[in-house]
């Protein structure tokens, strides 16, 4: 909790790895988790005489992202060199976009779409390599060197750690929907720097900010920003000033620490990259990318509520993850949306939770569940037996049709057959029949139970009711 006379101001710089199989300026693979230095071309290692070759797929993904965030696409942008020296940067500079980014002025809505967070820009740049410190030695792994990153920069519109986390989650959701980044924070495909300042409540100017580098989980974003807000308030309440520092978040201590201060901030001597042509994007290209965008989560939610009559709660659950929404869409191709919601959010999620697995690795795919629902809807089996069949499908991966066949679960709807069974039950339980007829109507359930017992739950309840009520009333 922030003390009531202070207000936090936060802006995020998000690094999202473009879902490209190859690097931004070379054909090396971007695959995660391979042996050190196995994905390094001569260009990635900055051998003299090598030149960058632009990966247009990455350009398209940044445009897609910009369009999904209602942003402007810059029809002529270009790359710049950001000069600095670091062992994991063999070129001695990073190719990035400083003066003219591809994307400007977008927006991301948070807080049930009540609040818009402005996106200042999205630019494309190369990732650096990785320094690995072991004992007294440092090793350099260049597998990541040159991997395409989108840097998505927000305006300082966020006012709490929770809003920052919500913004990050919403952004991740959108990136996953359009597929421009896999959003996998554990693998480092999505991380952010959080710029944090505080000011007296009611003030219209911003305080001095600190920048917490490289936060790679939603939890750390919340913890680091929360800690930093309190730290800055303490500094200011002591009559001191906040220094504009770059900070690191120490996970073990739960504290931010100074990495470098403003005095040793580098002068990057930006200048236009002479080895690459400007990026020209035509209106036709923008239009065609726009028309290829899938339905976005907010649109989907609205459609589910308005057209399918799904509750806001269920709609939120379903759209939260594209894989869930895709699963649901497959079910409603043939089935009623209410039926699909129940079987997805109660039956499937219950089993997935119990097994501790994600929907993407569900042993029952959407089309297989859809077939099970066919058998329930056409009354081949009862809904109750359907749940048993689902259990077996989940365990064995067998299709519903095979399980129903093997276990002989087909519903009995044949009137003669059910009538015979009911006759037997009435004969065997004359005392109960008399009691029922003399007013103990609660016994009705007993007779239904007997029918189900004899048919192993397979009798069609409607047919049973029809015949049983007729027999007991005369
Ligand atoms: P730089 O390029 O020096 O990092 P920018 O003006 O581009 O500076 O801002 C970087 C990030 O810092 C943006 O996300 C922006 O919203 C945020 N930011 C700018 N000023 C403040 C502030 N006073 N408090 C918190 N965040 C800020
Ligand atoms: Mg910055």
JSON list of C-alpha atoms in Angstrom, two decimals, residues 29 42 52 160 238 272 302 392 432:
[
{"chain": "A", "resi": 29, "resn": "UNK", "atom": "CA", "xyz": [18.45, -20.24, -35.49]},
{"chain": "A", "resi": 42, "resn": "UNK", "atom": "CA", "xyz": [29.96, -14.99, -38.86]},
{"chain": "A", "resi": 52, "resn": "UNK", "atom": "CA", "xyz": [23.35, -7.54, -42.03]},
{"chain": "A", "resi": 160, "resn": "UNK", "atom": "CA", "xyz": [0.57, 1.18, -9.12]},
{"chain": "A", "resi": 238, "resn": "UNK", "atom": "CA", "xyz": [13.82, 12.37, 4.75]},
{"chain": "A", "resi": 272, "resn": "UNK", "atom": "CA", "xyz": [21.81, 5.88, -38.62]},
{"chain": "A", "resi": 302, "resn": "UNK", "atom": "CA", "xyz": [-17.68, -8.83, -26.28]},
{"chain": "A", "resi": 392, "resn": "UNK", "atom": "CA", "xyz": [-11.60, -42.87, -19.50]},
{"chain": "A", "resi": 432, "resn": "UNK", "atom": "CA", "xyz": [-43.89, -50.20, -2.02]}
]
